[in-house]
Short mmCIF file of C-alpha atoms in Angstrom, two decimals:
data_model
loop_
_atom_site.label_atom_id
_atom_site.label_comp_id
_atom_site.label_asym_id
_atom_site.label_seq_id
_atom_site.Cartn_x
_atom_site.Cartn_y
_atom_site.Cartn_z
CA MET A 1066 128.48 83.48 128.36
CA THR A 1067 129.54 85.44 131.49
CA THR A 1068 129.40 84.24 135.07
CA HIS A 1069 127.68 87.42 136.11
CA TYR A 1070 125.20 86.31 138.95
CA GLN A 1071 123.71 88.51 141.57
CA PRO A 1072 122.53 86.15 144.48
CA PRO A 1073 119.04 87.01 146.27
CA ASN A 1074 119.29 88.19 149.82
CA ALA A 1075 117.53 86.52 152.65
CA THR A 1076 114.37 88.50 152.36
CA ALA A 1077 114.11 87.80 148.65
CA ARG A 1078 115.08 83.86 149.19
CA ALA A 1079 112.01 83.93 151.68
CA LEU A 1080 109.63 85.83 149.44
CA ASN A 1081 110.45 83.35 146.67
CA ALA A 1082 109.94 80.69 148.37
CA VAL A 1083 106.17 82.02 149.17
CA ILE A 1084 105.84 82.70 146.04
CA ARG A 1085 107.14 79.78 144.13
CA ALA A 1086 104.62 77.57 146.52
CA LEU A 1087 102.09 79.50 145.34
CA ALA A 1088 102.95 79.53 141.69
CA GLU A 1089 102.83 75.38 142.16
CA ALA A 1090 99.43 75.71 143.51
CA GLY A 1091 98.04 77.24 140.43
CA VAL A 1092 97.84 81.11 141.84
CA SER A 1093 100.11 83.38 139.95
CA ILE A 1094 101.07 86.75 140.90
CA ALA A 1095 102.18 89.15 138.34
CA GLY A 1096 102.41 86.38 135.71
CA SER A 1097 104.60 84.18 137.80
CA ARG A 1098 104.73 80.62 136.85
CA ALA A 1099 106.42 77.41 138.51
CA LEU A 1100 109.11 76.07 136.41
CA ARG A 1101 110.65 72.87 136.95
CA VAL A 1102 114.24 71.69 135.63
CA ARG A 1103 116.62 68.79 136.22
CA GLY A 1104 119.95 69.58 137.93
CA ARG A 1105 122.85 69.47 135.29
CA LYS A 1106 124.83 67.87 138.05
CA SER A 1107 123.26 66.08 140.56
CA GLY A 1108 119.97 65.42 138.05
CA THR A 1109 117.35 66.18 140.75
CA VAL A 1110 114.79 68.16 139.72
CA ARG A 1111 114.80 71.57 141.06
CA SER A 1112 111.61 74.04 141.30
CA VAL A 1113 112.29 77.96 140.82
CA VAL A 1114 109.16 80.59 140.20
CA ILE A 1115 109.88 83.15 137.14
CA ASN A 1116 108.07 85.40 135.25
CA VAL A 1117 107.37 84.27 131.86
CA LEU A 1118 107.18 87.22 129.13
CA ARG A 1119 104.86 86.82 125.73
CA VAL A 1120 105.90 88.52 122.64
CA ASP A 1121 104.15 88.22 119.43
CA GLY A 1122 102.77 84.67 120.58
CA VAL A 1123 106.23 83.18 122.11
CA ASP A 1124 107.03 82.80 125.34
CA TYR A 1125 110.44 83.79 126.80
CA LEU A 1126 111.84 82.84 130.15
CA VAL A 1127 114.49 85.89 131.07
CA SER A 1128 116.94 85.31 134.36
CA PRO A 1129 117.16 88.69 135.62
CA ARG A 1130 119.91 87.80 138.49
CA GLY A 1131 122.03 86.60 135.79
CA ASN A 1132 123.44 83.12 134.86
CA THR A 1133 121.95 81.72 138.17
CA GLN A 1134 121.26 77.70 138.70
CA TRP A 1135 118.31 77.70 136.93
CA ALA A 1136 119.83 79.30 133.65
CA ARG A 1137 122.66 77.18 133.75
CA ASN A 1138 120.43 74.10 134.41
CA VAL A 1139 117.68 74.76 131.41
CA ARG A 1140 120.96 75.33 129.11
CA ALA A 1141 121.88 71.92 129.91
CA ALA A 1142 118.88 70.47 129.86
CA GLY A 1143 117.13 71.92 126.71
CA ALA A 1144 113.65 71.26 128.42
CA VAL A 1145 111.53 72.02 131.39
CA GLU A 1146 108.11 71.97 132.96
CA LEU A 1147 106.07 75.15 133.43
CA GLY A 1148 102.74 75.27 135.21
CA PRO A 1149 101.17 74.07 138.69
CA ARG A 1150 101.75 70.85 139.93
CA TRP A 1151 98.65 69.20 138.63
CA ARG A 1152 99.19 70.56 135.14
CA ARG A 1153 102.57 70.69 134.06
CA THR A 1154 103.78 71.37 130.64
CA PRO A 1155 106.75 69.76 129.42
CA VAL A 1156 108.53 72.26 126.83
CA ARG A 1157 111.63 73.04 124.96
CA VAL A 1158 113.55 75.88 125.35
CA THR A 1159 116.39 77.49 123.17
CA GLU A 1160 118.48 80.24 124.39
CA VAL A 1161 118.46 83.60 122.81
CA ALA A 1162 121.36 85.03 120.87
CA ASP A 1163 122.51 88.59 122.58
CA ASP A 1164 121.36 90.56 119.52
CA ALA A 1165 118.04 89.62 119.85
CA LYS A 1166 117.87 90.56 123.67
CA PRO A 1167 117.53 94.13 124.08
CA GLU A 1168 113.83 94.27 122.57
CA LEU A 1169 112.74 91.50 124.69
CA LEU A 1170 114.54 92.66 127.80
CA ARG A 1171 113.11 96.24 127.00
CA ARG A 1172 109.86 94.58 127.61
CA TYR A 1173 110.53 92.62 130.53
CA LEU A 1174 111.53 95.88 132.03
CA ALA A 1175 108.21 97.68 131.33
CA ARG A 1176 106.14 94.87 132.79
CA TRP A 1177 108.39 93.58 136.22
CA PHE A 1178 110.94 96.60 136.51
CA TRP A 1179 109.03 96.80 139.74
CA GLU A 1180 109.81 93.38 140.79
CA VAL A 1181 113.48 93.23 139.60
CA LYS A 1182 114.98 96.54 140.13
CA GLY A 1183 118.35 96.81 141.49
CA HIS A 1184 119.63 93.10 140.32
CA ILE A 1185 119.01 93.36 136.46
CA ALA A 1186 122.63 94.36 135.53
CA GLY A 1187 121.88 98.18 136.31
CA LEU A 1188 118.99 98.17 133.52
CA THR A 1189 115.86 100.37 133.94
CA PRO A 1190 112.85 100.87 131.63
CA GLN A 1191 114.76 103.87 130.22
CA SER A 1192 117.40 102.07 129.63
CA ASP A 1193 118.68 103.17 125.63
CA ASP A 1194 119.46 100.54 123.03
CA ASP A 1195 123.30 100.74 123.85
CA GLN A 1196 122.77 99.80 127.46
CA LEU A 1197 120.37 96.91 126.82
CA ARG A 1198 123.00 95.72 124.16
CA GLY A 1199 125.95 95.95 126.65
CA ALA A 1200 123.82 94.08 129.26
CA ALA A 1201 122.53 91.41 127.22
CA PRO A 1202 125.42 88.86 127.78
CA LEU A 1203 124.86 88.99 131.62
CA ILE A 1204 121.36 88.30 131.08
CA PRO A 1205 120.49 84.73 129.82
CA VAL A 1206 116.96 84.63 128.11
CA PHE A 1207 115.34 81.50 126.66
CA ALA A 1208 112.76 81.16 124.01
CA VAL A 1209 109.99 78.48 124.65
CA THR A 1210 109.23 76.15 121.52
CA ALA A 1211 106.55 73.66 121.12
#
């Protein structure tokens, strides 16, 4: 896995904090959900807001900004909690292989491009298969398992 990471600017961080608070309170905006994961170094539980992509009954967690802290923590922990404060659900996650990512990325872009444009490795909903395959190693994707 490459160390590609595009950090959010101050405006995005502030907006993410508001959306995270709403998600933790149970209010979903465009499919957002609260994710909690234990830090790989500190052991402190960290909370972020993510978009959960559902494909054929399987939920996927996509890190459009690349190899973020939450993606590294998820990779190390292998388990996360999803949902609002009062109804967190512990789930296991497994990283998706790069060759399986293009179709997932295509669906993710079709739904959330308006939100992630500019920081998803230069991809657009019109990106072809070669572009999606080329960007796959830069974008961590995790499958949620029971």
